[in-house]
Amino acid sequence: MRAWQVRDVMTTDVAAVREGTAYREIVDVLTGWRVTAAPVVDGARRVLGVVSEADLLHKVELLGQPHERRVFVGRRHREAQVKAGATLAADLMSAPAVTVGPDASCVEAARLMTQRHVKRLPVVDDLGRLVGIVTRGDLLRVHLRPDGDIRADVVGEVLRRTLGVRDDVVDVTVHGGVVTLTGQLERRSTVRLALRLSAQVSGVVEVVDALGWAVDDIPLSGLRVGGGTPAGVA
């Protein structure tokens, strides 16, 4: 079982600009490709930063306004004023870029986007060269996996191969990415592991626990995970 990686969902045909690309040309690239941002790369396609519609809009917002003398000017306002007067990608871009590798999991990429408050991540190789881009929408594609594919992974990879459970012991149903496990296993620890590993299968939205166990081999573990019950207990 392999969790989906960034390489599985990223776009490889990327709209990128060079550091010397002019403002008007950047606008043409973004509108022509129907994207909201583009990586800025050097001659070796190493990612230097990202220029977005937000970076470009400072010119529309602030250019031509009288420069106000202020004793205290916030960092964001200063950066906005600089970008309003900038004409090249090198001065307009946000840098350094927040990037990710193609082998990172989709979970890691989503967590990075949330932590750094970005909507997209340039995907780079070990030398920092651009190989793709992944967006929030791309990461959501993992939940478009057919239910049949998800079930095949849970049955074949989690239960059969990893846990050694026979196919007739646990009934696995999947509907809309929600996996329901029904049946009885020998040990409570195996039930817990089956639930955890099933939840890690790409495309799984939720795991419903309808499993029981014969032997509670986690006697001091506190609260029980899931809704399974010991054999013979109503």
Coordinates of N, CA and C in Angstrom, one line a residue:
M1 N 0.8 -1.2 0.0 CA 0.0 0.0 0.0 C 0.9 1.2 0.0
R2 N 0.6 2.2 -0.9 CA 1.4 3.4 -1.0 C 0.5 4.6 -1.0
A3 N 0.7 5.5 0.0 CA -0.1 6.7 0.0 C 0.2 7.5 -1.2
W4 N -0.8 8.2 -1.6 CA -0.6 9.1 -2.8 C 0.4 10.2 -2.5
Q5 N 1.3 10.4 -3.5 CA 2.4 11.4 -3.4 C 2.0 12.6 -4.2
V6 N 2.8 13.6 -4.0 CA 2.6 14.9 -4.8 C 2.8 14.6 -6.3
R7 N 3.7 13.7 -6.7 CA 3.9 13.4 -8.1 C 2.7 12.8 -8.7
D8 N 1.8 12.2 -7.9 CA 0.6 11.6 -8.5 C -0.5 12.6 -8.8
V9 N -0.4 13.8 -8.3 CA -1.5 14.8 -8.5 C -1.0 16.1 -9.1
M10 N 0.3 16.3 -9.1 CA 0.8 17.6 -9.5 C 0.6 17.8 -11.0
T11 N 0.7 19.1 -11.5 CA 0.7 19.5 -12.9 C 2.1 19.6 -13.3
T12 N 2.5 19.0 -14.4 CA 3.9 19.1 -14.9 C 4.1 20.2 -15.9
D13 N 3.0 20.6 -16.6 CA 3.1 21.6 -17.6 C 2.8 22.9 -16.9
V14 N 3.9 23.6 -16.4 CA 3.8 24.7 -15.5 C 4.0 26.1 -16.2
A15 N 3.2 27.0 -16.0 CA 3.4 28.4 -16.4 C 4.4 29.1 -15.5
A16 N 5.6 29.3 -16.0 CA 6.7 29.9 -15.2 C 7.2 31.1 -15.9
V17 N 7.8 32.0 -15.1 CA 8.4 33.2 -15.7 C 9.9 33.3 -15.2
R18 N 10.7 34.1 -15.9 CA 12.0 34.4 -15.5 C 12.1 35.6 -14.6
E19 N 13.1 35.8 -13.9 CA 13.3 36.9 -13.0 C 13.2 38.2 -13.7
G20 N 13.6 38.2 -14.9 CA 13.6 39.5 -15.7 C 12.3 39.7 -16.5
T21 N 11.3 38.9 -16.3 CA 10.1 39.1 -17.0 C 9.4 40.3 -16.6
A22 N 8.9 41.1 -17.5 CA 8.2 42.4 -17.2 C 6.8 42.2 -16.8
Y23 N 6.3 43.2 -16.0 CA 5.0 43.2 -15.4 C 3.9 42.8 -16.4
R24 N 3.9 43.5 -17.6 CA 2.8 43.2 -18.5 C 2.9 41.8 -19.1
E25 N 4.1 41.3 -19.3 CA 4.2 39.9 -19.7 C 3.8 38.9 -18.7
I26 N 4.0 39.2 -17.4 CA 3.5 38.3 -16.3 C 2.0 38.3 -16.4
V27 N 1.4 39.4 -16.5 CA -0.1 39.5 -16.6 C -0.6 38.6 -17.8
D28 N 0.1 38.7 -18.9 CA -0.2 37.9 -20.1 C -0.1 36.4 -19.8
V29 N 0.9 36.0 -19.1 CA 1.1 34.6 -18.8 C 0.0 34.1 -17.9
L30 N -0.3 34.9 -16.8 CA -1.4 34.4 -15.9 C -2.7 34.3 -16.5
T31 N -3.1 35.3 -17.3 CA -4.4 35.3 -18.0 C -4.4 34.3 -19.1
G32 N -3.3 34.1 -19.8 CA -3.3 33.2 -20.9 C -3.4 31.7 -20.4
W33 N -2.7 31.5 -19.3 CA -2.7 30.1 -18.7 C -3.9 29.9 -17.8
R34 N -4.6 30.9 -17.5 CA -5.8 30.9 -16.6 C -5.3 30.3 -15.2
V35 N -4.2 30.9 -14.7 CA -3.7 30.6 -13.4 C -3.6 31.9 -12.6
T36 N -3.5 31.7 -11.3 CA -3.5 32.9 -10.4 C -2.1 33.2 -9.9
A37 N -1.1 32.3 -10.3 CA 0.3 32.6 -9.8 C 1.2 31.8 -10.7
A38 N 2.5 32.2 -10.7 CA 3.5 31.4 -11.5 C 4.8 31.4 -10.8
P39 N 5.5 30.3 -10.8 CA 6.9 30.3 -10.2 C 7.8 31.2 -11.0
V40 N 8.8 31.8 -10.3 CA 9.8 32.6 -11.0 C 11.1 31.7 -10.9
V41 N 11.7 31.5 -12.1 CA 12.8 30.6 -12.1 C 14.0 31.3 -12.8
D42 N 15.2 30.7 -12.5 CA 16.4 31.3 -13.2 C 16.7 30.4 -14.4
G43 N 17.9 30.6 -15.0 CA 18.2 29.9 -16.3 C 18.3 28.4 -16.2
A44 N 18.5 27.9 -15.0 CA 18.6 26.5 -14.7 C 17.2 25.9 -14.2
R45 N 16.2 26.8 -14.3 CA 14.8 26.4 -13.8 C 14.8 26.2 -12.3
R46 N 15.7 26.7 -11.6 CA 15.7 26.7 -10.1 C 14.7 27.7 -9.7
V47 N 13.8 27.4 -8.7 CA 12.7 28.2 -8.3 C 13.3 29.3 -7.3
L48 N 13.0 30.6 -7.7 CA 13.5 31.7 -6.9 C 12.3 32.3 -6.0
G49 N 11.1 32.2 -6.5 CA 10.0 32.8 -5.8 C 8.7 32.5 -6.6
V50 N 7.6 33.1 -6.2 CA 6.3 32.9 -6.9 C 5.7 34.3 -7.0
V51 N 5.2 34.6 -8.2 CA 4.5 35.9 -8.4 C 3.1 35.6 -8.6
S52 N 2.2 36.3 -7.9 CA 0.8 36.0 -7.9 C 0.0 37.2 -8.3
E53 N -1.3 37.0 -8.5 CA -2.2 38.1 -8.8 C -2.2 39.1 -7.7
A54 N -2.1 38.6 -6.5 CA -2.0 39.5 -5.3 C -0.8 40.4 -5.4
D55 N 0.4 39.9 -5.8 CA 1.6 40.7 -6.0 C 1.4 41.8 -7.0
L56 N 0.7 41.4 -8.1 CA 0.5 42.4 -9.2 C -0.5 43.4 -8.9
L57 N -1.5 43.1 -8.1 CA -2.6 44.1 -7.8 C -2.1 45.3 -7.0
H58 N -1.0 45.2 -6.3 CA -0.5 46.3 -5.6 C -0.3 47.5 -6.5
K59 N 0.1 47.3 -7.8 CA 0.3 48.4 -8.7 C -1.1 49.0 -9.0
V60 N -2.1 48.2 -9.2 CA -3.5 48.8 -9.4 C -4.0 49.6 -8.2
E61 N -3.6 49.0 -7.0 CA -4.1 49.6 -5.8 C -3.4 50.9 -5.4
L62 N -2.1 50.9 -5.5 CA -1.3 52.0 -4.9 C -0.6 52.9 -5.9
L63 N -0.3 52.5 -7.1 CA 0.4 53.3 -8.0 C -0.3 54.6 -8.3
G64 N 0.3 55.7 -8.2 CA -0.3 57.0 -8.5 C -0.8 57.7 -7.3
Q65 N -0.9 57.0 -6.2 CA -1.3 57.7 -5.0 C -0.1 58.5 -4.4
P66 N -0.4 59.6 -3.8 CA 0.7 60.4 -3.2 C 1.3 59.6 -2.1
H67 N 2.6 59.6 -2.0 CA 3.4 58.9 -1.0 C 3.2 59.6 0.4
E68 N 2.6 58.9 1.3 CA 2.4 59.4 2.6 C 3.6 59.2 3.5
R69 N 3.9 60.3 4.2 CA 5.0 60.2 5.2 C 4.4 59.7 6.5
R70 N 4.9 58.6 7.0 CA 4.4 58.1 8.2 C 5.6 57.8 9.1
V71 N 5.4 58.0 10.4 CA 6.4 57.7 11.4 C 6.6 56.2 11.5
F72 N 5.4 55.5 11.6 CA 5.4 54.0 11.7 C 4.7 53.4 10.5
V73 N 5.5 52.7 9.7 CA 4.9 52.0 8.6 C 5.1 50.5 8.7
G74 N 4.0 49.8 8.6 CA 4.1 48.3 8.8 C 4.8 47.7 7.6
R75 N 5.4 46.5 7.9 CA 6.1 45.7 6.9 C 5.3 45.4 5.7
R76 N 4.1 45.0 5.8 CA 3.2 44.7 4.7 C 3.0 45.9 3.8
H77 N 2.7 47.1 4.5 CA 2.5 48.3 3.7 C 3.7 48.7 2.9
R78 N 4.9 48.5 3.5 CA 6.2 48.9 2.9 C 6.4 48.0 1.6
E79 N 6.1 46.7 1.8 CA 6.3 45.7 0.7 C 5.3 46.0 -0.4
A80 N 4.1 46.4 0.0 CA 3.1 46.7 -1.0 C 3.5 47.9 -1.9
Q81 N 4.1 48.9 -1.2 CA 4.5 50.1 -1.9 C 5.6 49.8 -2.8
V82 N 6.6 48.9 -2.4 CA 7.7 48.5 -3.3 C 7.2 47.8 -4.5
K83 N 6.2 46.9 -4.3 CA 5.7 46.1 -5.4 C 4.9 47.0 -6.3
A84 N 4.2 48.0 -5.8 CA 3.4 48.9 -6.7 C 4.3 49.6 -7.7
G85 N 5.6 49.8 -7.3 CA 6.5 50.5 -8.2 C 7.4 49.6 -9.0
A86 N 7.3 48.3 -8.8 CA 8.1 47.3 -9.4 C 7.7 47.0 -10.8
T87 N 8.6 46.6 -11.7 CA 8.2 46.3 -13.1 C 8.7 44.9 -13.5
L88 N 9.6 44.3 -12.7 CA 10.1 43.0 -13.1 C 9.7 41.9 -12.1
A89 N 9.7 40.6 -12.5 CA 9.3 39.5 -11.7 C 10.2 39.4 -10.4
A90 N 11.5 39.7 -10.6 CA 12.4 39.6 -9.4 C 12.0 40.5 -8.3
D91 N 11.4 41.7 -8.6 CA 11.0 42.6 -7.6 C 9.5 42.4 -7.2
L92 N 8.7 41.8 -8.0 CA 7.3 41.6 -7.7 C 7.1 40.3 -6.9
M93 N 7.9 39.3 -7.1 CA 7.7 38.0 -6.5 C 7.7 37.9 -5.0
S94 N 7.1 36.9 -4.4 CA 7.2 36.6 -3.0 C 8.3 35.6 -2.9
A95 N 9.3 35.8 -2.1 CA 10.5 34.9 -2.0 C 10.9 34.9 -0.5
P96 N 11.6 33.7 -0.2 CA 11.7 32.5 -1.0 C 10.4 31.8 -1.1
A97 N 10.3 31.0 -2.2 CA 9.1 30.2 -2.4 C 9.0 29.1 -1.4
V98 N 7.8 28.8 -1.1 CA 7.5 27.6 -0.3 C 7.3 26.4 -1.3
T99 N 8.2 25.4 -1.3 CA 8.2 24.4 -2.2 C 8.1 23.0 -1.6
V100 N 7.9 22.0 -2.4 CA 7.7 20.6 -1.9 C 8.4 19.7 -2.9
G101 N 8.8 18.5 -2.5 CA 9.4 17.5 -3.4 C 8.3 16.6 -3.9
P102 N 8.5 16.0 -5.1 CA 7.5 15.1 -5.7 C 7.2 13.9 -4.9
D103 N 8.2 13.5 -4.0 CA 8.0 12.2 -3.2 C 7.2 12.5 -1.9
A104 N 7.0 13.8 -1.6 CA 6.2 14.1 -0.4 C 4.8 13.5 -0.5
S105 N 4.2 13.1 0.6 CA 2.8 12.6 0.5 C 1.9 13.8 0.4
C106 N 0.7 13.5 -0.1 CA -0.4 14.6 -0.2 C -0.7 15.1 1.1
V107 N -0.7 14.3 2.1 CA -0.9 14.8 3.5 C 0.1 15.8 3.9
E108 N 1.4 15.5 3.6 CA 2.5 16.5 4.0 C 2.3 17.8 3.2
A109 N 1.9 17.7 1.9 CA 1.8 18.9 1.1 C 0.6 19.7 1.7
A110 N -0.5 19.1 2.0 CA -1.7 19.8 2.5 C -1.3 20.5 3.8
R111 N -0.6 19.8 4.7 CA -0.2 20.4 6.0 C 0.7 21.6 5.8
L112 N 1.6 21.5 4.8 CA 2.6 22.6 4.5 C 1.8 23.8 4.0
M113 N 0.8 23.6 3.1 CA 0.0 24.7 2.6 C -0.7 25.4 3.8
T114 N -1.3 24.6 4.7 CA -2.0 25.2 5.8 C -1.1 26.0 6.7
Q115 N 0.1 25.4 7.0 CA 1.0 26.1 7.9 C 1.6 27.4 7.4
R116 N 1.8 27.4 6.0 CA 2.5 28.6 5.4 C 1.5 29.5 4.7
H117 N 0.2 29.2 4.8 CA -0.9 30.0 4.3 C -0.7 30.3 2.8
V118 N -0.4 29.2 2.0 CA -0.3 29.3 0.6 C -1.3 28.4 -0.1
K119 N -1.6 28.8 -1.4 CA -2.6 28.0 -2.1 C -2.0 27.1 -3.1
R120 N -0.7 27.1 -3.3 CA 0.0 26.3 -4.3 C 1.4 26.1 -3.8
L121 N 2.0 25.0 -4.3 CA 3.4 24.7 -4.0 C 4.1 24.4 -5.3
P122 N 5.2 25.1 -5.7 CA 6.0 24.6 -6.7 C 6.7 23.3 -6.3
V123 N 6.8 22.4 -7.2 CA 7.4 21.1 -6.9 C 8.8 21.1 -7.5
V124 N 9.8 20.8 -6.7 CA 11.2 20.9 -7.1 C 11.9 19.6 -6.9
D125 N 12.9 19.3 -7.7 CA 13.8 18.2 -7.5 C 14.8 18.5 -6.5
D126 N 15.8 17.5 -6.3 CA 16.8 17.7 -5.3 C 17.7 18.9 -5.5
L127 N 17.8 19.4 -6.7 CA 18.6 20.6 -7.0 C 17.8 21.9 -7.0
G128 N 16.5 21.8 -6.6 CA 15.7 23.0 -6.5 C 15.1 23.4 -7.9
R129 N 15.2 22.5 -8.9 CA 14.6 22.8 -10.2 C 13.2 22.5 -10.3
L130 N 12.4 23.3 -11.0 CA 11.0 23.2 -11.1 C 10.6 21.9 -11.9
V131 N 9.8 21.1 -11.4 CA 9.3 19.9 -12.1 C 7.8 19.8 -12.1
G132 N 7.1 20.7 -11.4 CA 5.7 20.7 -11.4 C 5.1 21.7 -10.4
I133 N 3.8 21.7 -10.3 CA 3.2 22.6 -9.3 C 1.9 21.8 -8.8
V134 N 1.6 22.0 -7.5 CA 0.5 21.3 -6.9 C -0.4 22.4 -6.2
T135 N -1.6 22.3 -6.4 CA -2.6 23.3 -5.8 C -3.5 22.6 -4.8
R136 N -4.3 23.4 -4.1 CA -5.3 22.8 -3.2 C -6.2 21.9 -3.9
G137 N -6.6 22.3 -5.1 CA -7.6 21.5 -5.9 C -6.9 20.1 -6.3
D138 N -5.6 20.2 -6.6 CA -5.0 18.9 -7.0 C -5.0 17.9 -5.8
L139 N -4.7 18.4 -4.6 CA -4.7 17.6 -3.4 C -6.1 17.0 -3.1
L140 N -7.1 17.7 -3.5 CA -8.5 17.2 -3.2 C -8.8 16.0 -4.2
R141 N -8.0 15.9 -5.3 CA -8.3 14.8 -6.2 C -8.2 13.4 -5.6
V142 N -7.4 13.3 -4.5 CA -7.2 12.0 -3.9 C -8.5 11.5 -3.4
H143 N -9.5 12.3 -3.1 CA -10.8 11.9 -2.7 C -11.8 11.6 -3.8
L144 N -11.2 11.6 -5.1 CA -12.0 11.2 -6.2 C -11.8 9.7 -6.6
R145 N -10.9 9.0 -5.8 CA -10.7 7.6 -6.1 C -12.0 6.8 -6.1
P146 N -12.1 5.9 -7.0 CA -13.3 5.1 -7.0 C -13.4 4.2 -5.7
D147 N -14.6 4.0 -5.2 CA -14.8 3.2 -4.0 C -14.2 1.8 -4.2
G148 N -14.3 1.3 -5.4 CA -13.8 -0.1 -5.7 C -12.3 -0.1 -5.5
D149 N -11.6 0.9 -5.9 CA -10.1 1.0 -5.7 C -9.7 1.1 -4.3
I150 N -10.5 1.9 -3.5 CA -10.3 2.0 -2.1 C -10.5 0.7 -1.4
R151 N -11.6 0.0 -1.7 CA -11.9 -1.3 -1.1 C -10.8 -2.3 -1.4
A152 N -10.3 -2.3 -2.7 CA -9.2 -3.3 -3.0 C -8.0 -3.0 -2.2
D153 N -7.6 -1.8 -1.9 CA -6.5 -1.5 -1.1 C -6.7 -2.0 0.4
V154 N -7.9 -1.7 0.9 CA -8.2 -2.1 2.3 C -8.1 -3.6 2.4
V155 N -8.8 -4.3 1.5 CA -8.8 -5.8 1.6 C -7.4 -6.4 1.3
G156 N -6.8 -6.0 0.2 CA -5.6 -6.6 -0.3 C -4.4 -6.2 0.5
E157 N -4.2 -4.9 0.7 CA -3.0 -4.4 1.3 C -3.0 -4.3 2.8
V158 N -4.2 -3.8 3.4 CA -4.2 -3.7 4.8 C -4.5 -5.0 5.5
L159 N -5.7 -5.6 5.2 CA -6.1 -6.8 5.9 C -5.3 -8.1 5.5
R160 N -5.2 -8.3 4.2 CA -4.6 -9.6 3.7 C -3.1 -9.5 3.8
R161 N -2.5 -8.5 3.2 CA -1.0 -8.6 3.2 C -0.4 -8.1 4.5
T162 N -0.8 -7.0 5.1 CA -0.2 -6.4 6.3 C -0.6 -7.2 7.5
L163 N -1.9 -7.5 7.7 CA -2.4 -8.1 8.9 C -2.6 -9.6 8.8
G164 N -2.5 -10.1 7.6 CA -2.7 -11.6 7.5 C -4.1 -12.1 7.8
V165 N -5.1 -11.2 7.5 CA -6.5 -11.6 7.8 C -7.1 -12.2 6.6
R166 N -7.8 -13.3 6.7 CA -8.5 -14.0 5.6 C -9.6 -13.1 5.0
D167 N -9.9 -13.2 3.8 CA -10.9 -12.4 3.1 C -12.3 -12.6 3.7
D168 N -12.6 -13.8 4.3 CA -13.9 -14.1 4.8 C -14.1 -13.7 6.2
V169 N -13.1 -13.1 6.8 CA -13.2 -12.7 8.3 C -13.8 -11.4 8.5
V170 N -13.4 -10.4 7.6 CA -13.9 -9.0 7.8 C -14.6 -8.6 6.5
D171 N -15.8 -8.1 6.6 CA -16.5 -7.6 5.5 C -16.2 -6.1 5.3
V172 N -15.8 -5.7 4.1 CA -15.4 -4.3 3.9 C -16.3 -3.7 2.8
T173 N -17.0 -2.6 3.2 CA -17.8 -1.9 2.3 C -17.3 -0.5 2.2
V174 N -17.4 0.1 1.0 CA -17.0 1.5 0.8 C -18.1 2.2 0.1
H175 N -18.5 3.4 0.6 CA -19.5 4.2 -0.1 C -19.1 5.7 0.1
G176 N -18.8 6.3 -1.0 CA -18.4 7.7 -1.0 C -17.1 8.0 -0.2
G177 N -16.2 7.0 -0.2 CA -15.0 7.1 0.5 C -15.0 6.7 2.0
V178 N -16.3 6.4 2.5 CA -16.4 5.9 3.9 C -16.3 4.4 3.9
V179 N -15.3 4.0 4.7 CA -15.0 2.5 4.8 C -15.7 2.0 6.0
T180 N -16.4 0.9 5.9 CA -17.0 0.2 7.1 C -16.4 -1.2 7.2
L181 N -15.9 -1.5 8.3 CA -15.3 -2.8 8.6 C -16.2 -3.5 9.6
T182 N -16.7 -4.7 9.2 CA -17.6 -5.5 10.0 C -17.0 -6.9 10.1
G183 N -17.1 -7.4 11.3 CA -16.6 -8.8 11.6 C -16.0 -8.9 12.9
Q184 N -15.2 -9.9 13.1 CA -14.6 -10.1 14.4 C -13.1 -10.6 14.2
L185 N -12.2 -10.0 14.9 CA -10.8 -10.4 14.8 C -10.4 -11.1 16.2
E186 N -9.3 -11.7 16.2 CA -8.8 -12.4 17.4 C -8.4 -11.4 18.5
R187 N -7.7 -10.4 18.1 CA -7.1 -9.5 19.1 C -7.6 -8.1 19.0
R188 N -7.8 -7.4 20.0 CA -8.2 -6.0 20.0 C -7.1 -5.1 19.4
S189 N -5.8 -5.5 19.6 CA -4.7 -4.7 19.0 C -4.8 -4.8 17.5
T190 N -5.2 -5.9 16.9 CA -5.3 -6.1 15.5 C -6.5 -5.2 15.0
V191 N -7.6 -5.1 15.7 CA -8.7 -4.2 15.4 C -8.2 -2.8 15.3
R192 N -7.5 -2.4 16.3 CA -7.0 -1.0 16.3 C -6.1 -0.7 15.1
L193 N -5.2 -1.7 14.8 CA -4.3 -1.5 13.7 C -5.0 -1.5 12.4
A194 N -6.0 -2.3 12.2 CA -6.8 -2.4 11.0 C -7.5 -1.0 10.8
L195 N -8.0 -0.4 11.8 CA -8.7 0.9 11.7 C -7.7 2.0 11.3
R196 N -6.6 2.0 12.0 CA -5.6 3.0 11.7 C -5.0 2.9 10.3
L197 N -4.7 1.7 9.8 CA -4.1 1.5 8.5 C -5.2 1.8 7.4
S198 N -6.4 1.4 7.7 CA -7.4 1.7 6.7 C -7.7 3.2 6.5
A199 N -7.6 3.9 7.6 CA -7.7 5.4 7.5 C -6.6 6.0 6.7
Q200 N -5.5 5.4 6.5 CA -4.3 5.9 5.8 C -4.4 5.6 4.3
V201 N -5.3 4.8 3.9 CA -5.5 4.5 2.5 C -5.9 5.7 1.7
S202 N -5.3 6.0 0.6 CA -5.6 7.2 -0.2 C -7.1 7.2 -0.6
G203 N -7.8 8.3 -0.4 CA -9.2 8.4 -0.7 C -10.1 8.2 0.4
V204 N -9.7 7.6 1.5 CA -10.6 7.3 2.6 C -11.0 8.6 3.3
V205 N -12.3 8.8 3.5 CA -12.8 9.9 4.1 C -13.0 9.6 5.6
E206 N -13.5 8.4 5.9 CA -13.8 8.0 7.3 C -13.8 6.5 7.4
V207 N -13.5 6.0 8.6 CA -13.5 4.5 8.8 C -14.6 4.3 9.9
V208 N -15.6 3.5 9.6 CA -16.6 3.1 10.5 C -16.2 1.8 11.1
D209 N -16.1 1.7 12.5 CA -15.7 0.5 13.2 C -16.9 -0.3 13.6
A210 N -17.1 -1.5 13.0 CA -18.1 -2.4 13.4 C -17.4 -3.8 13.7
L211 N -16.2 -3.7 14.2 CA -15.4 -4.9 14.5 C -15.5 -5.3 15.9
G212 N -15.4 -6.6 16.2 CA -15.3 -7.1 17.5 C -14.0 -7.8 17.7
W213 N -13.7 -8.3 18.9 CA -12.5 -9.0 19.2 C -12.7 -10.1 20.2
A214 N -11.9 -11.1 20.2 CA -12.0 -12.2 21.2 C -11.2 -12.0 22.4
V215 N -10.0 -11.4 22.2 CA -9.0 -11.2 23.3 C -8.6 -9.8 23.4
D216 N -8.8 -9.2 24.6 CA -8.4 -7.8 24.8 C -6.9 -7.9 25.3
D217 N -6.0 -7.6 24.3 CA -4.6 -7.7 24.6 C -4.0 -6.3 24.9
I218 N -4.9 -5.3 25.1 CA -4.5 -3.9 25.5 C -5.2 -3.6 26.8
P219 N -5.0 -4.3 27.9 CA -5.8 -4.1 29.1 C -5.7 -2.8 29.8
L220 N -4.6 -2.1 29.6 CA -4.3 -0.9 30.4 C -4.3 0.4 29.4
S221 N -4.9 0.3 28.3 CA -4.8 1.3 27.3 C -5.8 2.5 27.5
G222 N -6.6 2.5 28.5 CA -7.6 3.6 28.7 C -8.8 3.4 27.7
L223 N -9.2 4.5 27.1 CA -10.4 4.5 26.3 C -10.1 3.6 25.0
R224 N -11.1 2.9 24.7 CA -11.0 2.0 23.5 C -11.2 2.8 22.2
V225 N -10.5 2.5 21.2 CA -10.6 3.2 19.9 C -11.7 2.5 19.1
G226 N -12.6 3.3 18.6 CA -13.6 2.8 17.7 C -14.8 2.2 18.5
G227 N -15.7 1.5 17.7 CA -16.9 1.1 18.3 C -17.0 -0.4 18.5
G228 N -15.9 -1.2 18.2 CA -16.0 -2.6 18.3 C -16.2 -3.1 19.7
T229 N -16.7 -4.3 19.8 CA -17.0 -4.9 21.1 C -16.4 -6.3 21.2
P230 N -16.1 -6.7 22.5 CA -15.6 -8.1 22.7 C -16.6 -9.1 22.3
A231 N -16.1 -10.3 22.0 CA -17.1 -11.4 21.6 C -18.0 -11.6 22.8
G232 N -19.3 -11.8 22.5 CA -20.3 -12.2 23.5 C -20.8 -11.0 24.3
V233 N -20.3 -9.8 24.0 CA -20.8 -8.6 24.8 C -21.8 -7.8 23.9
A234 N -22.9 -7.6 24.4 CA -24.0 -6.9 23.7 C -23.7 -5.4 23.6

